[in-house]
Amino acid sequence: MAAHQEKKGEERHRQSTQNGTRTSQVQWGRAWEVDWFSLASIIFLLMFAPLIVYYFIMSCDQYQCSLIDPVIDLLTGNEHLSDIWNKTPTLTYKAAGIYTLWVAFQVVLYVCVPDFCHKFLPGYVGGVQEGAVTPAGVVNKYEINGLQAWIITHVLWFANAYCFHCFSPTIIFDNWIPLLWCANILGYAVSTFAMIKGYFFPTNAKDCKFTGNFFYDYMMGIEFNPRIGKWFDFKLFFNGRPGIVAWTLINLSYAAKQQELYGQVTNSMILVNVLQGIYVLDFFWNEAWYLKTIDICHDHFGWYLGWGDCVWLPYLYTLQGLYLVYHPVQLCTANAIGILMLGLIGYYIFRMTNHQKDLFRRTNGNCKIWGKKPEYIECSYMSVDGTKYYSKLMTSGFWGWARHFNYTGDLMGSLAYCLTCGFDHILPYFYIIYMTILLTHRCVRDEHRCFSKYGKDWKRYTAAVPYRLIPGIF
Ligand code: NDP
């Protein structure tokens, strides 16, 4: 929006070079050409990501969360693949019913219940909000009501757990693998639908990208902002709900299972619920701000987001809680406090860094960062129709320490979740390993995009702020 506001209306001219680099105006956003490494990674992920999720969940179900034991069993001939598969719960009508109701309920909350939270929560930005300007120069409107959906869902969850008893609070854990099949069906269905829609009835044809490579287009998406009707936005819906609303419910279900199995909920489980709960609530409190993050304002909607939000996120981001059902860890007070502090400091850095950029962009630099007027680098870029826009890259506050200090805070928080599980197994550490790869790759991806977008202005910025994640090191 800030960039949009900065549009100097009269300055419209088409050109194929900008900012001293030979970049086409339409290069920022997802790639147009596919290099062999990207293609190989994509085919690998399409083939193996569903298997990775299955392997992790099956390891907990059949091997007490050991990632090594299934391999040893297979190599020594103790078990055959078919034995493992035969012991895996299948899709059930019950799970299909639960999942359908769950997704339908979230659709209703998203589409039919306009936000009222912004009317009484001071500082909360909800209701109809504008997204960032797209490469085609479009500014979409979104109904921001995720916090409301989260609150309603959780109030109903607790009302059921403590008053109505219509279903057990362990329902998610008890149906975890059958629900995995349902999530996969939805993930593949929505990605396939998005691909077909991109070809035959796109919401905005100018914001579609076709590389000509089927696998790349399926994975990374064709349409930038696919929608059904005026308000059902695929990216906003699948990014936030059903995956992120479910995240805290899944953790609550794990806590309920611990209570059922062991008669108590361990402090490690409480820590996971609290720290991840803060992260999820932060997401919904700042949903309008997320419209300006890479997922919403740069990525196209394909399998990466569609399947990823339905399957990868709810199943792999919640591994710590799942692990703690099988291995209830009671931390000593010092360790629990240390982990809590790490999680809270990480969260503080994550939020403050994001807040500084948001404030800076919203006020067009007319604000104070750490008590001083922020320093910045002026830059310009061009949209698909040749309109020239101006923007600013801040070099003050956390953005002067490193170019992605928000990721550093995120990684500290992620490490805290994993540490709650102790050191007996590698499985709960998947999250920090994955987040380190994801966010490091994102640094590279984002910087490549920013360079395409801002050209030599971006180079001036990287000279002023030379480190990516850890000042003085990387
Ligand atoms: P950022 O919020 O860091 O946004 C990057 C964009 O900000 C750039 O593309 C550029 O966009 C702009 N920008 C870059 N440097 C500056 C600067 N110095 N001053 C002003 N603007 C700048 O990245 P993400 O969208 O990836 O992440 C948002 C948050 O979400 C992060 O905190 C991240 O940790 C978190 N996250 C969490 C994930 C999870 O799975 N848990 C996954 C991904 C992200 P522009 O074109 O506008 O200039």
Coordinates of C-alpha atoms and ligand atoms in Angstrom, one line a residue:
M1 CA 0.0 0.0 0.0
A2 CA 2.8 2.4 0.9
A3 CA 4.4 1.9 -2.5
H4 CA 1.0 2.4 -4.0
Q5 CA 0.5 5.6 -2.1
E6 CA 3.9 6.7 -3.3
K7 CA 2.9 6.3 -6.9
K8 CA 3.7 9.5 -8.7
G9 CA 0.7 9.5 -10.9
E10 CA 1.9 11.4 -13.9
E11 CA 5.2 9.5 -14.3
R12 CA 4.1 6.8 -16.7
H13 CA 6.5 5.4 -19.2
R14 CA 7.4 2.0 -20.5
Q15 CA 11.0 0.9 -20.6
S16 CA 12.9 -2.4 -20.6
T17 CA 15.7 -1.2 -18.4
Q18 CA 15.5 0.3 -15.0
N19 CA 17.8 1.3 -12.3
G20 CA 20.8 0.4 -14.3
T21 CA 19.9 -3.3 -14.6
R22 CA 18.6 -5.1 -17.7
T23 CA 15.3 -6.1 -16.0
S24 CA 12.0 -6.2 -17.7
Q25 CA 9.2 -4.4 -15.9
V26 CA 7.4 -7.6 -15.3
Q27 CA 10.3 -9.5 -13.7
W28 CA 9.5 -8.9 -10.1
G29 CA 7.1 -11.5 -8.7
R30 CA 7.4 -15.2 -9.4
A31 CA 10.0 -16.3 -12.0
W32 CA 9.2 -16.5 -15.8
E33 CA 12.0 -18.9 -16.6
V34 CA 12.8 -22.2 -14.8
D35 CA 16.4 -23.2 -14.2
W36 CA 17.2 -26.9 -13.9
F37 CA 17.9 -26.6 -10.1
S38 CA 14.5 -25.1 -9.4
L39 CA 12.8 -27.8 -11.6
A40 CA 14.7 -30.6 -9.9
S41 CA 13.8 -29.2 -6.4
I42 CA 10.1 -28.9 -7.4
I43 CA 9.9 -32.4 -8.8
F44 CA 11.6 -33.7 -5.7
L45 CA 9.1 -31.9 -3.4
L46 CA 6.1 -32.9 -5.5
M47 CA 7.2 -36.5 -5.2
F48 CA 8.5 -36.6 -1.6
A49 CA 6.9 -33.9 0.5
P50 CA 3.7 -36.0 1.0
L51 CA 5.9 -39.0 1.9
I52 CA 7.9 -36.9 4.4
V53 CA 4.7 -35.8 6.2
Y54 CA 3.5 -39.4 6.2
Y55 CA 6.9 -40.7 7.4
F56 CA 6.9 -38.3 10.4
I57 CA 3.4 -39.0 11.5
M58 CA 3.7 -42.7 10.9
S59 CA 6.9 -42.7 13.0
C60 CA 5.0 -41.3 15.9
D61 CA 2.1 -43.6 15.5
Q62 CA 4.1 -46.9 15.0
Y63 CA 7.6 -46.1 16.4
Q64 CA 7.1 -43.7 19.3
C65 CA 8.5 -40.8 17.2
S66 CA 11.8 -42.5 16.3
L67 CA 12.8 -41.6 12.8
I68 CA 15.6 -44.2 12.7
D69 CA 13.7 -47.3 13.9
P70 CA 11.5 -47.6 10.8
V71 CA 14.6 -47.6 8.6
I72 CA 16.3 -50.1 10.7
D73 CA 13.3 -52.4 10.7
L74 CA 13.1 -52.1 6.9
L75 CA 16.8 -52.7 6.4
T76 CA 17.0 -55.7 8.7
G77 CA 13.8 -57.2 7.2
N78 CA 12.0 -57.0 10.5
E79 CA 9.2 -55.2 8.7
H80 CA 8.2 -54.7 5.1
L81 CA 6.8 -51.5 3.6
S82 CA 3.5 -53.4 3.3
D83 CA 3.5 -54.1 7.0
I84 CA 3.9 -50.5 7.9
W85 CA 1.3 -49.5 5.3
N86 CA -1.1 -52.1 6.6
K87 CA -0.8 -50.8 10.1
T88 CA -1.6 -47.3 9.0
P89 CA -5.1 -46.1 9.7
T90 CA -7.1 -45.6 6.5
L91 CA -9.5 -42.8 5.6
T92 CA -12.7 -43.1 7.6
Y93 CA -16.2 -41.6 7.1
K94 CA -15.8 -40.1 10.6
A95 CA -12.6 -38.2 9.6
A96 CA -14.1 -37.2 6.3
G97 CA -17.2 -35.8 8.2
I98 CA -15.1 -33.9 10.7
Y99 CA -12.8 -32.4 8.1
T100 CA -15.7 -31.4 5.8
L101 CA -17.5 -29.7 8.7
W102 CA -14.2 -28.0 9.8
V103 CA -13.4 -26.6 6.4
A104 CA -17.1 -25.6 5.7
F105 CA -17.2 -23.9 9.1
Q106 CA -14.1 -21.9 8.4
V107 CA -15.5 -20.9 4.9
V108 CA -18.7 -19.7 6.6
L109 CA -16.7 -17.7 9.1
Y110 CA -14.5 -16.2 6.4
V111 CA -17.2 -15.3 3.9
C112 CA -20.4 -14.7 5.8
V113 CA -19.3 -13.0 9.1
P114 CA -17.9 -9.5 8.5
D115 CA -15.4 -8.5 11.1
F116 CA -16.7 -6.8 14.2
C117 CA -13.5 -7.1 16.3
H118 CA -12.0 -3.9 14.9
K119 CA -15.1 -2.1 16.3
F120 CA -14.2 -2.7 19.9
L121 CA -10.5 -3.9 20.0
P122 CA -8.3 -0.8 20.2
G123 CA -5.3 -1.0 17.8
Y124 CA -6.7 -3.9 15.9
V125 CA -6.9 -3.5 12.1
G126 CA -9.7 -5.6 10.7
G127 CA -12.6 -5.3 8.2
V128 CA -12.0 -4.3 4.6
Q129 CA -8.3 -3.6 3.9
E130 CA -6.2 -3.1 0.8
G131 CA -3.4 -5.5 -0.2
A132 CA -0.1 -4.5 -1.9
V133 CA 0.0 -3.4 -5.5
T134 CA 0.4 -6.5 -7.7
P135 CA 2.9 -6.7 -10.6
A136 CA -0.1 -5.8 -12.9
G137 CA -0.8 -2.7 -10.8
V138 CA -4.0 -4.1 -9.2
V139 CA -4.8 -3.4 -5.5
N140 CA -7.1 -6.0 -4.1
K141 CA -9.5 -5.5 -1.2
Y142 CA -9.7 -8.2 1.5
E143 CA -12.1 -8.8 4.4
I144 CA -9.8 -9.2 7.4
N145 CA -11.7 -11.3 9.9
G146 CA -9.2 -14.0 10.9
L147 CA -9.0 -12.9 14.5
Q148 CA -12.7 -13.2 14.8
A149 CA -12.8 -16.6 13.2
W150 CA -10.0 -17.7 15.6
I151 CA -11.9 -16.4 18.6
I152 CA -15.3 -17.9 17.6
T153 CA -13.6 -21.3 16.9
H154 CA -11.8 -21.4 20.2
V155 CA -14.7 -20.2 22.3
L156 CA -16.8 -23.0 20.7
W157 CA -13.9 -25.5 21.4
F158 CA -13.7 -24.6 25.1
A159 CA -17.5 -24.4 25.4
N160 CA -17.6 -28.0 24.1
A161 CA -14.7 -29.2 26.2
Y162 CA -16.2 -27.8 29.5
C163 CA -20.0 -27.6 28.9
F164 CA -21.5 -29.3 26.0
H165 CA -19.3 -32.4 25.6
C166 CA -20.5 -33.1 22.0
F167 CA -17.1 -34.5 21.1
S168 CA -13.9 -35.3 23.0
P169 CA -11.2 -32.6 23.0
T170 CA -8.8 -35.4 21.9
I171 CA -10.8 -35.8 18.7
I172 CA -8.0 -34.3 16.5
F173 CA -5.3 -36.6 18.0
D174 CA -7.6 -39.6 17.8
N175 CA -8.2 -39.1 14.1
W176 CA -4.9 -37.7 13.2
I177 CA -3.9 -40.1 10.3
P178 CA -7.4 -40.4 8.8
L179 CA -7.5 -36.6 8.8
L180 CA -4.2 -36.5 7.0
W181 CA -5.8 -38.2 4.0
C182 CA -8.6 -35.7 4.1
A183 CA -6.1 -32.8 4.2
N184 CA -4.2 -34.3 1.3
I185 CA -7.4 -34.6 -0.8
L186 CA -8.2 -30.9 -0.2
G187 CA -4.6 -29.8 -0.8
Y188 CA -4.4 -31.6 -4.1
A189 CA -7.9 -30.6 -5.1
V190 CA -7.4 -26.9 -4.5
S191 CA -4.0 -26.8 -6.2
T192 CA -5.4 -28.6 -9.2
F193 CA -8.4 -26.4 -9.3
A194 CA -6.2 -23.3 -9.1
M195 CA -4.1 -24.5 -12.0
I196 CA -7.2 -25.1 -14.2
K197 CA -8.7 -21.8 -13.1
G198 CA -5.4 -20.0 -14.1
Y199 CA -5.8 -21.4 -17.6
F200 CA -9.5 -21.1 -18.2
F201 CA -11.0 -18.4 -15.9
P202 CA -8.4 -16.4 -14.1
T203 CA -9.5 -13.6 -11.8
N204 CA -6.9 -11.2 -13.3
A205 CA -5.3 -12.4 -16.5
K206 CA -2.5 -9.8 -16.3
D207 CA -1.4 -11.2 -13.0
C208 CA -1.0 -14.8 -14.3
K209 CA 2.4 -16.3 -15.1
F210 CA 3.0 -19.3 -17.4
T211 CA 6.5 -20.7 -17.6
G212 CA 5.4 -23.4 -20.0
N213 CA 6.7 -25.9 -17.5
F214 CA 3.8 -27.9 -16.1
F215 CA 5.5 -29.0 -12.9
Y216 CA 6.8 -25.5 -12.1
D217 CA 3.4 -23.9 -12.8
Y218 CA 1.6 -26.5 -10.8
M219 CA 3.9 -26.1 -7.8
M220 CA 4.5 -22.3 -7.8
G221 CA 1.1 -21.3 -9.2
I222 CA -0.2 -19.5 -12.2
E223 CA -2.6 -17.0 -10.8
F224 CA -1.4 -14.4 -8.4
N225 CA -4.6 -13.8 -6.5
P226 CA -7.2 -16.4 -7.5
R227 CA -10.7 -15.6 -6.2
I228 CA -14.2 -16.9 -6.3
G229 CA -16.6 -14.0 -6.3
K230 CA -15.6 -10.7 -4.9
W231 CA -14.3 -11.9 -1.5
F232 CA -13.3 -15.5 -1.4
D233 CA -9.5 -15.1 -1.8
F234 CA -7.7 -18.4 -2.0
K235 CA -4.4 -17.1 -0.7
L236 CA -5.8 -15.4 2.4
F237 CA -8.2 -18.2 3.2
F238 CA -5.8 -21.1 2.8
N239 CA -2.8 -19.2 4.3
G240 CA -4.7 -18.5 7.5
R241 CA -7.6 -20.9 7.8
P242 CA -8.0 -23.8 8.0
G243 CA -4.2 -24.4 8.7
I244 CA -3.3 -21.6 11.2
V245 CA -6.7 -21.6 13.1
A246 CA -6.2 -25.3 13.4
W247 CA -2.7 -25.0 14.8
T248 CA -3.7 -24.0 18.3
L249 CA -6.7 -26.4 18.3
I250 CA -4.3 -29.3 17.4
N251 CA -2.0 -28.3 20.3
L252 CA -5.0 -28.2 22.6
S253 CA -6.0 -31.7 21.5
Y254 CA -2.5 -32.9 22.2
A255 CA -2.6 -31.4 25.7
A256 CA -6.0 -33.1 26.3
K257 CA -4.5 -36.4 25.2
Q258 CA -1.7 -36.0 27.7
Q259 CA -4.2 -35.4 30.4
E260 CA -6.2 -38.5 29.3
L261 CA -3.1 -40.7 29.1
Y262 CA -1.0 -39.5 32.1
G263 CA -3.5 -37.7 34.3
Q264 CA -1.5 -34.4 33.9
V265 CA -0.3 -31.9 31.3
T266 CA 3.5 -31.4 31.4
N267 CA 5.1 -28.0 31.6
S268 CA 6.7 -28.6 28.2
M269 CA 3.3 -29.1 26.7
I270 CA 2.1 -25.9 28.3
L271 CA 5.1 -24.1 26.9
V272 CA 4.4 -25.3 23.4
N273 CA 0.8 -24.3 23.7
V274 CA 1.6 -20.9 25.1
L275 CA 4.6 -20.0 22.7
Q276 CA 2.9 -21.3 19.6
G277 CA -0.4 -19.7 20.8
I278 CA 1.3 -16.3 20.9
Y279 CA 2.7 -16.8 17.4
V280 CA -0.8 -17.8 16.0
L281 CA -2.6 -14.9 17.8
D282 CA 0.1 -12.5 16.6
F283 CA -0.6 -13.8 13.1
F284 CA -4.3 -13.0 13.3
W285 CA -3.9 -9.7 15.2
N286 CA -1.6 -8.7 12.3
E287 CA -3.6 -10.3 9.5
A288 CA -3.9 -7.0 7.7
W289 CA -0.1 -6.6 7.9
Y290 CA 0.4 -10.1 6.5
L291 CA -1.2 -8.8 3.3
K292 CA 2.1 -7.2 2.7
T293 CA 4.3 -10.2 3.4
I294 CA 5.9 -12.4 0.7
D295 CA 3.3 -15.2 0.9
I296 CA 0.4 -12.8 0.0
C297 CA 2.0 -10.1 -2.0
H298 CA 4.7 -12.0 -4.1
D299 CA 3.9 -15.7 -4.3
H300 CA 1.4 -17.1 -6.8
F301 CA -1.1 -19.6 -5.6
G302 CA -0.2 -23.2 -6.5
W303 CA 0.6 -26.5 -4.8
Y304 CA 3.3 -24.8 -2.7
L305 CA 0.7 -22.7 -0.9
G306 CA -2.5 -24.8 -1.5
W307 CA -1.1 -28.2 -0.4
G308 CA 1.4 -26.6 2.0
D309 CA -1.3 -24.8 4.0
C310 CA -3.6 -27.8 4.1
V311 CA -1.0 -30.5 4.9
W312 CA 2.5 -29.4 5.6
L313 CA 1.7 -26.6 8.0
P314 CA -0.8 -28.3 10.3
Y315 CA 1.0 -31.6 10.4
L316 CA 4.7 -30.6 10.6
Y317 CA 4.4 -27.3 12.5
T318 CA 2.7 -29.2 15.4
L319 CA 5.2 -32.0 15.7
Q320 CA 6.4 -30.9 19.2
G321 CA 3.0 -31.3 20.7
L322 CA 2.5 -34.7 19.0
Y323 CA 5.9 -35.8 20.3
L324 CA 5.0 -34.8 23.8
V325 CA 2.0 -37.0 23.8
Y326 CA 4.3 -40.0 23.2
H327 CA 7.1 -38.6 25.4
P328 CA 5.8 -36.4 28.2
V329 CA 8.7 -34.3 29.2
Q330 CA 8.6 -32.5 32.5
L331 CA 11.3 -29.7 32.4
C332 CA 13.1 -28.5 35.5
T333 CA 12.1 -25.0 36.4
A334 CA 15.4 -23.4 35.2
N335 CA 15.1 -25.0 31.8
A336 CA 11.4 -24.1 31.5
I337 CA 12.2 -20.5 32.3
G338 CA 15.2 -20.4 30.0
I339 CA 13.1 -21.8 27.1
L340 CA 10.3 -19.4 27.9
M341 CA 12.7 -16.4 27.8
L342 CA 14.2 -17.6 24.5
G343 CA 10.8 -17.9 23.0
L344 CA 9.6 -14.5 24.3
I345 CA 12.8 -12.7 23.3
G346 CA 12.6 -14.3 19.8
Y347 CA 9.0 -13.2 19.6
Y348 CA 9.8 -9.7 20.7
I349 CA 12.5 -9.4 18.0
F350 CA 10.3 -10.9 15.3
R351 CA 7.4 -8.6 16.2
M352 CA 9.4 -5.4 16.7
T353 CA 11.4 -5.8 13.5
N354 CA 8.2 -6.4 11.5
H355 CA 6.5 -3.5 13.3
Q356 CA 9.4 -1.1 12.5
K357 CA 9.1 -1.9 8.8
D358 CA 5.3 -1.6 8.9
L359 CA 5.4 1.8 10.8
F360 CA 8.1 3.1 8.5
R361 CA 6.2 2.1 5.3
R362 CA 2.8 3.3 6.6
T363 CA 4.1 6.7 7.6
N364 CA 6.4 7.0 4.6
G365 CA 9.4 7.4 6.9
N366 CA 7.8 10.1 9.0
C367 CA 8.1 8.3 12.3
K368 CA 10.6 7.6 15.0
I369 CA 12.6 4.4 15.3
W370 CA 14.3 3.9 18.6
G371 CA 13.7 7.6 19.3
K372 CA 15.2 8.9 16.1
K373 CA 14.0 9.8 12.6
P374 CA 14.8 6.7 10.5
E375 CA 17.5 6.6 7.8
Y376 CA 16.6 5.1 4.5
I377 CA 17.5 4.6 0.8
E378 CA 15.2 6.0 -1.8
C379 CA 14.4 3.6 -4.6
S380 CA 12.1 3.2 -7.6
Y381 CA 10.6 0.3 -9.6
M382 CA 8.1 -0.3 -12.4
S383 CA 4.8 -2.3 -12.7
V384 CA 3.7 -4.3 -15.7
D385 CA 1.9 -1.3 -17.3
G386 CA 5.1 0.8 -17.1
T387 CA 4.0 2.9 -14.2
K388 CA 6.9 4.1 -12.1
Y389 CA 6.6 3.8 -8.3
Y390 CA 8.8 5.1 -5.5
S391 CA 9.6 3.3 -2.3
K392 CA 12.1 3.4 0.6
L393 CA 14.4 0.9 2.2
M394 CA 15.0 1.6 5.9
T395 CA 18.5 1.3 7.3
S396 CA 17.6 2.2 10.9
G397 CA 16.5 0.1 13.9
F398 CA 16.7 -3.7 13.5
W399 CA 16.7 -3.2 9.8
G400 CA 20.1 -1.5 10.2
W401 CA 21.5 -4.5 12.1
A402 CA 20.6 -7.1 9.4
R403 CA 18.5 -7.3 6.3
H404 CA 16.1 -10.0 7.8
F405 CA 16.4 -9.7 11.5
N406 CA 12.7 -10.6 11.7
Y407 CA 13.7 -14.1 10.5
T408 CA 16.3 -14.2 13.2
G409 CA 13.7 -13.6 15.9
D410 CA 11.4 -16.2 14.2
L411 CA 14.2 -18.7 14.3
M412 CA 14.9 -18.1 18.1
G413 CA 11.2 -18.7 18.8
S414 CA 11.3 -21.9 16.6
L415 CA 14.3 -23.2 18.5
A416 CA 12.4 -22.6 21.8
Y417 CA 9.5 -24.8 20.7
C418 CA 11.9 -27.6 19.9
L419 CA 13.9 -27.4 23.1
T420 CA 10.8 -28.1 25.1
C421 CA 11.0 -31.7 23.9
G422 CA 14.5 -32.4 25.4
F423 CA 17.2 -34.2 23.4
D424 CA 16.1 -37.9 23.1
H425 CA 14.8 -37.7 19.6
I426 CA 15.5 -35.6 16.4
L427 CA 11.9 -35.5 15.3
P428 CA 10.8 -32.5 17.3
Y429 CA 13.8 -30.6 15.9
F430 CA 12.5 -30.9 12.4
Y431 CA 10.8 -27.5 12.8
I432 CA 14.0 -25.5 13.5
I433 CA 15.9 -27.4 10.8
Y434 CA 13.1 -26.7 8.3
M435 CA 12.6 -23.0 9.4
T436 CA 16.4 -22.4 9.0
I437 CA 16.3 -23.8 5.5
L438 CA 13.0 -22.0 4.6
L439 CA 14.0 -18.6 5.9
T440 CA 17.6 -18.8 4.6
H441 CA 16.2 -19.7 1.2
R442 CA 13.6 -17.0 1.6
C443 CA 16.4 -14.4 2.2
V444 CA 18.0 -15.4 -1.1
R445 CA 14.7 -15.5 -2.9
D446 CA 13.5 -12.2 -1.5
E447 CA 16.8 -10.5 -2.3
H448 CA 16.8 -11.8 -5.8
R449 CA 13.3 -10.4 -6.2
C450 CA 14.3 -7.1 -4.6
F451 CA 17.3 -6.8 -6.9
S452 CA 15.1 -7.4 -9.9
K453 CA 12.7 -4.9 -8.6
Y454 CA 15.0 -2.1 -7.4
G455 CA 18.2 -2.7 -9.3
K456 CA 21.1 -0.6 -8.3
D457 CA 19.1 0.9 -5.4
W458 CA 19.0 -2.5 -3.9
K459 CA 22.8 -2.7 -4.2
R460 CA 23.2 0.5 -2.3
Y461 CA 21.0 -0.9 0.4
T462 CA 23.0 -4.2 0.7
A463 CA 26.2 -2.1 0.9
A464 CA 24.7 -0.1 3.8
V465 CA 23.4 -3.2 5.6
P466 CA 25.8 -6.0 4.7
Y467 CA 24.5 -8.9 6.8
R468 CA 21.4 -11.0 6.3
L469 CA 20.5 -12.7 9.5
I470 CA 23.3 -12.4 12.2
P471 CA 25.2 -9.1 12.3
G472 CA 28.9 -9.8 11.7
I473 CA 28.4 -13.4 10.7
F474 CA 25.9 -14.0 8.0
Ligands
NDP1 P1 9.6 -9.4 5.2 O1 8.5 -9.0 6.1 O2 11.0 -9.3 5.7 O3 9.4 -8.7 3.8 C1 10.4 -8.6 2.9 C2 10.0 -7.4 2.0 O4 10.1 -6.2 2.8 C3 10.9 -7.2 0.9 O5 10.5 -8.0 -0.2 C4 10.7 -5.7 0.6 O6 9.5 -5.6 -0.1 C5 10.6 -5.1 2.0 N1 11.8 -4.7 2.6 C6 13.0 -5.4 2.6 N2 13.9 -4.7 3.3 C7 13.3 -3.5 3.7 C8 13.7 -2.4 4.4 N3 15.0 -2.3 4.8 N4 12.9 -1.4 4.6 C9 11.6 -1.5 4.2 N5 11.1 -2.5 3.5 C10 12.0 -3.5 3.2 O7 9.5 -10.9 4.7 P2 8.4 -12.1 4.7 O8 7.2 -11.6 4.1 O9 9.0 -13.3 4.2 O10 8.1 -12.4 6.3 C11 7.2 -11.8 7.1 C12 7.3 -12.4 8.5 O11 6.7 -13.7 8.4 C13 8.7 -12.6 8.9 O12 8.8 -12.2 10.3 C14 8.9 -14.1 8.9 O13 9.8 -14.5 9.9 C15 7.5 -14.7 9.0 N6 7.4 -15.9 8.2 C16 7.0 -17.1 8.9 C17 6.9 -18.3 8.2 C18 6.5 -19.5 8.9 O14 6.2 -20.5 8.2 N7 6.3 -19.5 10.2 C19 7.1 -18.4 6.8 C20 7.5 -17.1 6.2 C21 7.6 -16.0 6.9 P3 9.0 -4.4 -1.0 O15 8.9 -5.0 -2.3 O16 7.8 -3.9 -0.4 O17 10.1 -3.4 -0.9

